[in-house]
mmCIF file of C-alpha atoms in Angstrom:
data_model
loop_
_atom_site.group_PDB
_atom_site.id
_atom_site.type_symbol
_atom_site.label_atom_id
_atom_site.label_comp_id
_atom_site.label_asym_id
_atom_site.label_seq_id
_atom_site.Cartn_x
_atom_site.Cartn_y
_atom_site.Cartn_z
ATOM 1 C CA MET A 1 19.493 -5.462 -36.482
ATOM 2 C CA LYS A 2 16.740 -2.816 -35.822
ATOM 3 C CA VAL A 3 15.044 -2.746 -31.998
ATOM 4 C CA ILE A 4 12.556 -0.488 -31.251
ATOM 5 C CA VAL A 5 11.851 0.508 -27.599
ATOM 6 C CA ILE A 6 8.359 1.224 -26.616
ATOM 7 C CA GLY A 7 8.497 2.937 -23.376
ATOM 8 C CA ALA A 8 11.919 4.176 -24.050
ATOM 9 C CA SER A 9 12.519 6.745 -20.913
ATOM 10 C CA GLY A 10 11.142 5.242 -18.373
ATOM 11 C CA HIS A 11 13.060 3.331 -15.177
ATOM 12 C CA ILE A 12 13.733 0.487 -18.042
ATOM 13 C CA GLY A 13 14.528 2.397 -20.796
ATOM 14 C CA THR A 14 16.962 4.476 -19.342
ATOM 15 C CA TYR A 15 19.695 2.193 -18.750
ATOM 16 C CA LEU A 16 18.195 -0.550 -22.212
ATOM 17 C CA ILE A 17 18.876 2.360 -24.676
ATOM 18 C CA PRO A 18 22.542 2.668 -23.887
ATOM 19 C CA MET A 19 23.197 -0.769 -23.725
ATOM 20 C CA LEU A 20 21.581 -1.414 -27.251
ATOM 21 C CA VAL A 21 23.268 1.608 -28.967
ATOM 22 C CA ASN A 22 26.295 0.925 -27.672
ATOM 23 C CA ALA A 23 26.198 -2.609 -29.016
ATOM 24 C CA GLY A 24 25.602 -1.395 -32.423
ATOM 25 C CA TYR A 25 21.799 -1.795 -32.633
ATOM 26 C CA ASP A 26 19.995 0.280 -35.417
ATOM 27 C CA THR A 27 17.642 1.598 -31.956
ATOM 28 C CA VAL A 28 14.378 3.304 -32.099
ATOM 29 C CA ALA A 29 13.410 4.827 -28.596
ATOM 30 C CA ILE A 30 9.230 5.317 -28.899
ATOM 31 C CA THR A 31 7.746 7.359 -25.856
ATOM 32 C CA ARG A 32 4.095 9.696 -25.492
ATOM 33 C CA LYS A 33 6.334 12.556 -24.985
ATOM 34 C CA MET A 34 9.835 13.797 -25.789
ATOM 35 C CA THR A 35 10.574 13.233 -21.830
ATOM 36 C CA PRO A 36 14.262 12.835 -20.820
ATOM 37 C CA PRO A 37 15.477 9.258 -19.158
ATOM 38 C CA TYR A 38 16.133 9.456 -15.502
ATOM 39 C CA GLU A 39 20.038 9.413 -15.974
ATOM 40 C CA ASP A 40 21.474 11.084 -19.134
ATOM 41 C CA ALA A 41 23.840 9.020 -21.428
ATOM 42 C CA PRO A 42 25.832 10.125 -24.356
ATOM 43 C CA ALA A 43 23.682 7.377 -26.539
ATOM 44 C CA TRP A 44 20.415 9.444 -25.820
ATOM 45 C CA HIS A 45 21.830 12.387 -27.746
ATOM 46 C CA THR A 46 22.389 9.969 -30.791
ATOM 47 C CA VAL A 47 19.435 7.474 -30.676
ATOM 48 C CA LYS A 48 16.304 8.252 -32.938
ATOM 49 C CA ARG A 49 13.086 8.758 -30.866
ATOM 50 C CA GLU A 50 9.779 9.159 -32.055
ATOM 51 C CA GLN A 51 6.612 10.457 -30.487
ATOM 52 C CA MET A 52 4.083 7.922 -30.445
ATOM 53 C CA ASP A 53 0.363 7.084 -28.256
ATOM 54 C CA ARG A 54 -0.299 3.829 -27.978
ATOM 55 C CA GLU A 55 -3.632 4.477 -26.720
ATOM 56 C CA ASN A 56 -4.779 7.646 -28.770
ATOM 57 C CA ASP A 57 -3.410 6.582 -32.020
ATOM 58 C CA VAL A 58 -5.513 3.824 -34.297
ATOM 59 C CA ASP A 59 -2.564 3.402 -36.227
ATOM 60 C CA PHE A 60 -0.329 2.393 -33.839
ATOM 61 C CA ILE A 61 0.346 -0.940 -34.731
ATOM 62 C CA GLN A 62 0.332 -0.061 -38.675
ATOM 63 C CA ASN A 63 3.287 2.344 -37.543
ATOM 64 C CA LEU A 64 5.544 -0.131 -35.866
ATOM 65 C CA LYS A 65 5.047 -2.496 -38.974
ATOM 66 C CA SER A 66 6.404 0.380 -41.301
ATOM 67 C CA MET A 67 9.562 0.843 -39.050
ATOM 68 C CA GLU A 68 10.300 -3.034 -40.077
ATOM 69 C CA PRO A 69 11.649 -3.928 -36.834
ATOM 70 C CA ASP A 70 13.778 -7.032 -36.242
ATOM 71 C CA ILE A 71 13.218 -6.971 -32.239
ATOM 72 C CA ILE A 72 10.548 -5.133 -29.824
ATOM 73 C CA VAL A 73 11.077 -4.320 -26.406
ATOM 74 C CA ASP A 74 7.557 -3.550 -25.005
ATOM 75 C CA LEU A 75 7.866 -1.563 -21.373
ATOM 76 C CA VAL A 76 4.324 -0.012 -21.480
ATOM 77 C CA ASN A 77 1.857 -2.637 -22.422
ATOM 78 C CA PHE A 78 -0.441 -3.182 -19.323
ATOM 79 C CA ASN A 79 -3.429 -4.472 -21.474
ATOM 80 C CA ILE A 80 -4.326 -8.298 -22.713
ATOM 81 C CA LYS A 81 -6.093 -6.672 -25.527
ATOM 82 C CA GLU A 82 -2.980 -4.620 -26.860
ATOM 83 C CA THR A 83 -0.624 -7.831 -26.547
ATOM 84 C CA ARG A 84 -2.912 -9.200 -29.194
ATOM 85 C CA LYS A 85 -2.780 -6.671 -31.593
ATOM 86 C CA ILE A 86 0.859 -7.168 -31.569
ATOM 87 C CA VAL A 87 0.732 -10.676 -31.633
ATOM 88 C CA GLU A 88 -1.946 -10.564 -35.122
ATOM 89 C CA GLY A 89 -0.250 -7.157 -36.614
ATOM 90 C CA PHE A 90 3.321 -8.995 -36.585
ATOM 91 C CA LYS A 91 2.129 -12.101 -38.151
ATOM 92 C CA ASN A 92 4.123 -12.713 -41.092
ATOM 93 C CA THR A 93 6.727 -10.249 -40.666
ATOM 94 C CA LYS A 94 10.679 -10.313 -40.063
ATOM 95 C CA LEU A 95 10.088 -9.893 -36.324
ATOM 96 C CA SER A 96 12.134 -12.447 -34.616
ATOM 97 C CA HIS A 97 11.519 -11.163 -31.453
ATOM 98 C CA TYR A 98 9.185 -9.473 -29.013
ATOM 99 C CA LEU A 99 10.168 -9.088 -25.163
ATOM 100 C CA TYR A 100 7.119 -8.346 -22.982
ATOM 101 C CA CYS A 101 7.532 -6.297 -19.847
ATOM 102 C CA SER A 102 5.075 -8.290 -17.266
ATOM 103 C CA SER A 103 5.567 -7.474 -13.349
ATOM 104 C CA CYS A 104 6.526 -9.376 -10.281
ATOM 105 C CA TRP A 105 2.543 -8.252 -9.235
ATOM 106 C CA ALA A 106 1.682 -11.348 -11.507
ATOM 107 C CA HIS A 107 2.123 -13.570 -8.730
ATOM 108 C CA GLY A 108 -0.248 -13.385 -5.801
ATOM 109 C CA MET A 109 0.705 -14.436 -2.693
ATOM 110 C CA ALA A 110 3.560 -16.930 -1.943
ATOM 111 C CA GLU A 111 2.395 -20.403 -1.373
ATOM 112 C CA THR A 112 6.353 -21.996 -1.299
ATOM 113 C CA ILE A 113 9.586 -20.105 -2.106
ATOM 114 C CA PRO A 114 10.931 -19.008 -4.150
ATOM 115 C CA PHE A 115 8.269 -17.946 -6.883
ATOM 116 C CA ASP A 116 8.625 -20.541 -10.406
ATOM 117 C CA PRO A 117 8.849 -17.756 -12.738
ATOM 118 C CA ASP A 118 6.924 -20.721 -15.071
ATOM 119 C CA ASP A 119 4.420 -20.846 -12.847
ATOM 120 C CA LEU A 120 0.892 -21.481 -15.107
ATOM 121 C CA ARG A 121 -0.750 -21.367 -11.832
ATOM 122 C CA LYS A 122 -0.564 -17.768 -10.614
ATOM 123 C CA GLU A 123 -3.399 -15.937 -9.065
ATOM 124 C CA PRO A 124 -2.468 -12.331 -9.196
ATOM 125 C CA LEU A 125 -4.323 -9.955 -6.307
ATOM 126 C CA ASP A 126 -5.511 -7.019 -8.775
ATOM 127 C CA ASP A 127 -6.354 -6.044 -11.995
ATOM 128 C CA TYR A 128 -3.147 -4.732 -13.003
ATOM 129 C CA GLY A 129 -1.379 -8.422 -12.186
ATOM 130 C CA LYS A 130 -4.356 -9.975 -13.845
ATOM 131 C CA ASP A 131 -3.739 -8.671 -16.888
ATOM 132 C CA LYS A 132 0.147 -8.917 -16.853
ATOM 133 C CA PHE A 133 -0.610 -12.650 -16.154
ATOM 134 C CA ALA A 134 -3.130 -12.894 -19.192
ATOM 135 C CA SER A 135 -0.587 -11.409 -21.507
ATOM 136 C CA GLU A 136 2.062 -14.238 -20.241
ATOM 137 C CA MET A 137 -0.277 -16.928 -20.865
ATOM 138 C CA TYR A 138 -1.314 -15.590 -23.946
ATOM 139 C CA LEU A 139 2.305 -15.217 -25.456
ATOM 140 C CA LYS A 140 2.876 -18.693 -24.477
ATOM 141 C CA GLU A 141 0.438 -19.907 -26.076
ATOM 142 C CA GLN A 142 0.857 -18.253 -29.530
ATOM 143 C CA TYR A 143 4.582 -19.410 -28.934
ATOM 144 C CA ARG A 144 3.736 -22.893 -28.427
ATOM 145 C CA GLN A 145 0.808 -23.150 -31.336
ATOM 146 C CA ASN A 146 2.294 -20.439 -33.768
ATOM 147 C CA GLY A 147 5.844 -19.738 -33.181
ATOM 148 C CA PHE A 148 5.559 -16.103 -32.117
ATOM 149 C CA PRO A 149 9.054 -15.196 -31.105
ATOM 150 C CA SER A 150 8.175 -13.785 -27.447
ATOM 151 C CA THR A 151 10.204 -13.363 -24.174
ATOM 152 C CA VAL A 152 8.546 -12.733 -20.993
ATOM 153 C CA ILE A 153 10.215 -10.604 -18.086
ATOM 154 C CA MET A 154 8.760 -10.428 -15.260
ATOM 155 C CA PRO A 155 10.993 -7.086 -13.002
ATOM 156 C CA GLY A 156 10.445 -6.818 -9.036
ATOM 157 C CA GLN A 157 10.429 -3.497 -7.473
ATOM 158 C CA ILE A 158 12.549 -1.392 -9.890
ATOM 159 C CA SER A 159 14.325 1.574 -7.756
ATOM 160 C CA GLY A 160 17.252 3.819 -8.292
ATOM 161 C CA PRO A 161 17.784 7.492 -8.332
ATOM 162 C CA GLY A 162 15.282 9.604 -9.540
ATOM 163 C CA TRP A 163 11.823 8.069 -8.653
ATOM 164 C CA ALA A 164 10.010 7.308 -5.569
ATOM 165 C CA ILE A 165 10.882 3.758 -4.205
ATOM 166 C CA ILE A 166 9.030 1.331 -1.975
ATOM 167 C CA ASN A 167 9.877 2.632 1.697
ATOM 168 C CA PRO A 168 10.158 -0.237 5.233
ATOM 169 C CA TRP A 169 6.530 0.698 5.428
ATOM 170 C CA GLY A 170 5.921 -0.807 1.536
ATOM 171 C CA ASN A 171 4.412 2.487 0.143
ATOM 172 C CA THR A 172 5.828 5.703 -0.980
ATOM 173 C CA SER A 173 5.440 8.113 1.687
ATOM 174 C CA MET A 174 8.162 10.595 2.703
ATOM 175 C CA LYS A 175 7.400 10.303 6.261
ATOM 176 C CA VAL A 176 8.932 7.143 7.397
ATOM 177 C CA PHE A 177 12.634 8.476 5.840
ATOM 178 C CA GLN A 178 12.438 11.562 7.241
ATOM 179 C CA ASP A 179 11.692 10.151 10.912
ATOM 180 C CA ILE A 180 14.138 7.769 10.497
ATOM 181 C CA ALA A 181 16.623 10.436 9.347
ATOM 182 C CA ASP A 182 15.346 12.450 12.475
ATOM 183 C CA GLY A 183 16.553 9.586 14.451
ATOM 184 C CA LYS A 184 12.450 8.975 15.452
ATOM 185 C CA GLU A 185 10.730 5.893 16.418
ATOM 186 C CA ILE A 186 8.747 4.423 13.829
ATOM 187 C CA ALA A 187 6.364 1.637 14.059
ATOM 188 C CA LEU A 188 6.220 -1.417 11.740
ATOM 189 C CA PRO A 189 3.057 -3.574 10.663
ATOM 190 C CA ASN A 190 3.104 -6.908 12.150
ATOM 191 C CA PHE A 191 6.283 -8.062 12.688
ATOM 192 C CA GLY A 192 8.025 -6.163 9.847
ATOM 193 C CA GLN A 193 9.284 -9.985 8.221
ATOM 194 C CA GLU A 194 7.219 -9.123 4.929
ATOM 195 C CA ILE A 195 9.507 -9.214 2.086
ATOM 196 C CA LEU A 196 10.355 -6.136 -0.661
ATOM 197 C CA HIS A 197 11.869 -6.513 -3.569
ATOM 198 C CA HIS A 198 14.068 -4.041 -4.624
ATOM 199 C CA VAL A 199 16.007 -4.064 -8.516
ATOM 200 C CA HIS A 200 17.876 -1.227 -9.906
ATOM 201 C CA GLY A 201 16.454 -0.391 -13.049
ATOM 202 C CA TYR A 202 20.114 -0.884 -14.641
ATOM 203 C CA ASP A 203 20.020 -4.548 -13.969
ATOM 204 C CA VAL A 204 15.933 -4.977 -15.369
ATOM 205 C CA ALA A 205 17.398 -3.663 -18.526
ATOM 206 C CA GLN A 206 20.379 -5.866 -18.657
ATOM 207 C CA VAL A 207 17.854 -9.107 -18.154
ATOM 208 C CA PHE A 208 16.045 -7.489 -21.303
ATOM 209 C CA TYR A 209 19.251 -6.873 -23.005
ATOM 210 C CA LYS A 210 20.899 -9.820 -22.231
ATOM 211 C CA ALA A 211 17.532 -12.171 -23.758
ATOM 212 C CA ILE A 212 18.029 -10.474 -26.616
ATOM 213 C CA THR A 213 21.556 -11.408 -27.090
ATOM 214 C CA HIS A 214 20.608 -14.839 -25.953
ATOM 215 C CA ARG A 215 17.824 -15.419 -27.836
ATOM 216 C CA ASN A 216 17.789 -19.004 -28.494
ATOM 217 C CA GLN A 217 17.932 -19.876 -24.621
ATOM 218 C CA ALA A 218 14.849 -16.881 -24.405
ATOM 219 C CA LEU A 219 12.587 -17.642 -26.510
ATOM 220 C CA GLY A 220 9.040 -18.987 -25.072
ATOM 221 C CA GLU A 221 10.790 -18.342 -21.302
ATOM 222 C CA SER A 222 9.677 -16.135 -18.503
ATOM 223 C CA PHE A 223 12.540 -14.817 -16.292
ATOM 224 C CA ASP A 224 12.490 -13.223 -13.203
ATOM 225 C CA ALA A 225 14.299 -9.509 -13.194
ATOM 226 C CA ASP A 226 15.356 -9.331 -9.508
ATOM 227 C CA ALA A 227 18.437 -8.529 -7.168
ATOM 228 C CA ALA A 228 20.195 -11.578 -5.965
ATOM 229 C CA THR A 229 19.079 -10.820 -2.685
ATOM 230 C CA HIS A 230 16.021 -9.154 -1.276
ATOM 231 C CA ILE A 231 14.958 -7.109 2.173
ATOM 232 C CA THR A 232 12.529 -7.409 4.796
ATOM 233 C CA LEU A 233 10.468 -4.364 5.927
ATOM 234 C CA TYR A 234 12.611 -4.537 9.443
ATOM 235 C CA GLY A 235 15.802 -5.402 7.637
ATOM 236 C CA PHE A 236 15.192 -2.223 5.652
ATOM 237 C CA ALA A 237 14.272 0.301 8.585
ATOM 238 C CA LYS A 238 17.183 -1.081 10.550
ATOM 239 C CA HIS A 239 19.673 -0.353 7.953
ATOM 240 C CA LEU A 240 18.043 2.924 6.866
ATOM 241 C CA TYR A 241 18.793 3.700 10.758
ATOM 242 C CA GLU A 242 22.457 2.875 10.531
ATOM 243 C CA TYR A 243 22.708 4.952 6.892
ATOM 244 C CA PHE A 244 21.585 8.136 8.797
ATOM 245 C CA GLY A 245 23.966 7.519 12.378
ATOM 246 C CA HIS A 246 21.443 6.362 14.487
ATOM 247 C CA GLU A 247 20.570 3.985 16.618
ATOM 248 C CA ALA A 248 17.456 1.821 15.855
ATOM 249 C CA LYS A 249 13.770 2.360 17.541
ATOM 250 C CA ILE A 250 11.755 0.229 15.819
ATOM 251 C CA LYS A 251 8.104 -1.373 17.221
ATOM 252 C CA PHE A 252 5.730 -3.733 15.883
ATOM 253 C CA LEU A 253 2.106 -3.009 15.365
ATOM 254 C CA PRO A 254 -0.814 -5.399 14.589
ATOM 255 C CA TRP A 255 -2.431 -4.692 10.720
ATOM 256 C CA SER A 256 -5.021 -2.503 11.539
ATOM 257 C CA GLU A 257 -3.475 -0.668 14.485
ATOM 258 C CA TRP A 258 -0.475 0.007 11.901
ATOM 259 C CA CYS A 259 -2.861 1.201 9.211
ATOM 260 C CA GLN A 260 -4.415 3.825 12.136
ATOM 261 C CA TYR A 261 -0.820 4.488 13.012
ATOM 262 C CA GLU A 262 0.055 5.667 9.315
ATOM 263 C CA GLY A 263 -2.824 7.375 8.837
ATOM 264 C CA SER A 264 -3.055 7.556 4.998
ATOM 265 C CA PRO A 265 -6.037 4.866 3.988
ATOM 266 C CA GLU A 266 -4.647 4.801 0.443
ATOM 267 C CA GLU A 267 -1.018 4.724 1.721
ATOM 268 C CA CYS A 268 -2.247 1.596 3.450
ATOM 269 C CA ASP A 269 -3.792 0.344 0.663
ATOM 270 C CA HIS A 270 -0.582 0.487 -0.918
ATOM 271 C CA THR A 271 1.067 -1.010 1.373
ATOM 272 C CA TYR A 272 -1.221 -4.131 1.375
ATOM 273 C CA TYR A 273 -0.410 -5.130 -1.689
ATOM 274 C CA HIS A 274 2.935 -4.986 -1.847
ATOM 275 C CA ILE A 275 3.309 -7.119 1.359
ATOM 276 C CA VAL A 276 0.292 -9.540 1.303
ATOM 277 C CA ARG A 277 2.386 -10.959 -1.797
ATOM 278 C CA SER A 278 5.625 -11.275 -0.012
ATOM 279 C CA GLY A 279 8.149 -14.134 -1.313
ATOM 280 C CA VAL A 280 11.333 -14.590 -3.258
ATOM 281 C CA PHE A 281 11.970 -14.558 -6.578
ATOM 282 C CA SER A 282 15.160 -16.611 -7.991
ATOM 283 C CA ILE A 283 17.163 -15.097 -10.374
ATOM 284 C CA GLU A 284 18.998 -18.316 -11.344
ATOM 285 C CA LYS A 285 17.122 -19.358 -14.366
ATOM 286 C CA ALA A 286 18.350 -16.267 -15.910
ATOM 287 C CA ARG A 287 21.635 -16.667 -14.394
ATOM 288 C CA THR A 288 21.767 -19.912 -16.340
ATOM 289 C CA LEU A 289 19.806 -19.362 -19.547
ATOM 290 C CA LEU A 290 21.165 -15.898 -19.867
ATOM 291 C CA GLU A 291 24.214 -15.479 -17.963
ATOM 292 C CA TYR A 292 22.460 -12.235 -15.928
ATOM 293 C CA GLN A 293 24.893 -11.094 -13.483
ATOM 294 C CA PRO A 294 23.191 -8.214 -11.126
ATOM 295 C CA LYS A 295 25.300 -5.213 -10.839
ATOM 296 C CA TYR A 296 23.998 -3.742 -7.895
ATOM 297 C CA THR A 297 22.721 -5.812 -4.525
ATOM 298 C CA CYS A 298 18.993 -4.194 -3.271
ATOM 299 C CA ILE A 299 20.995 -2.607 -0.203
ATOM 300 C CA GLU A 300 23.331 -0.709 -2.561
ATOM 301 C CA THR A 301 20.303 0.208 -4.981
ATOM 302 C CA ILE A 302 18.455 1.992 -2.191
ATOM 303 C CA ASP A 303 21.465 3.691 -0.808
ATOM 304 C CA LEU A 304 21.684 5.260 -4.365
ATOM 305 C CA ALA A 305 17.593 6.152 -4.033
ATOM 306 C CA VAL A 306 18.103 7.725 -0.457
ATOM 307 C CA LYS A 307 21.068 9.628 -1.898
ATOM 308 C CA SER A 308 18.775 10.939 -4.327
ATOM 309 C CA TYR A 309 16.192 12.150 -1.894
ATOM 310 C CA ILE A 310 18.801 13.869 0.071
ATOM 311 C CA ASP A 311 20.257 15.441 -3.067
ATOM 312 C CA ARG A 312 17.098 16.772 -4.045
ATOM 313 C CA GLY A 313 15.767 17.941 -0.612
ATOM 314 C CA LEU A 314 13.531 15.121 -0.299
ATOM 315 C CA ILE A 315 14.960 14.081 2.864
ATOM 316 C CA LYS A 316 16.120 17.018 5.409
ATOM 317 C CA VAL A 317 19.331 16.338 7.076
ATOM 318 C CA ASP A 318 21.483 18.055 9.890
#
């Protein structure tokens, strides 16, 4: 079967392409630029690569159709208009499965936990989440009414070596990592009990792959793609002090005071959107229907990312 992966060299595709190639799928990796994946693998030296620009190529859908895919994995679709183009463009073709990458940001603030992946009353907080949720609803409608063969997968905070992970402040500033590595005191917002959802890119890729291999169970469904457990801001910071061999020195500040302490309005805003939707995601549905079993815990994923920071000189250690 032919599988097209759109956005193939990113956080998820880095690991999904080798899974597909090694399983014998006729795989096409589509990217805007011929950038290398985050981690190399033999499959990346044999997979067919196509350079295509969804935003600027008016013939993008027609070019996809000419490849006659059986399966499309859409990892970089951020606009409901693009989702509609896919559905309209692939009516009456041999496409048997369209896998859409949504996001945990499609959820709003937690009311009860864990979040329900099938919730039809989500209240996203920003335009990104609203667009993702609009695509989710549209795909579910098209599956029910017209049988369009879609599956929705919602990753948590994709993490791992080679890119910036969300830190114990809920943003991507390197300062808190360095302060902890130096054994300095840090401050967390509120009581540090908001929850982050680090999941390794490999495990997110695994959910996509399992949805392909368990197609009948996946059609028309939504799945969270996360680690088995999550971590609080406090737990994250405390773990990092232990990682660097220091006693934890953590204080807590009310939100407005903490934003002044953090010092960057942009990073403070980044923190807000990560922690205001604090909640828990369950992987039980993915385990039950797709036989998903995470390879990495959230702590293992964090440690791999921090080691990568150190190896790249982004965190200085004595």
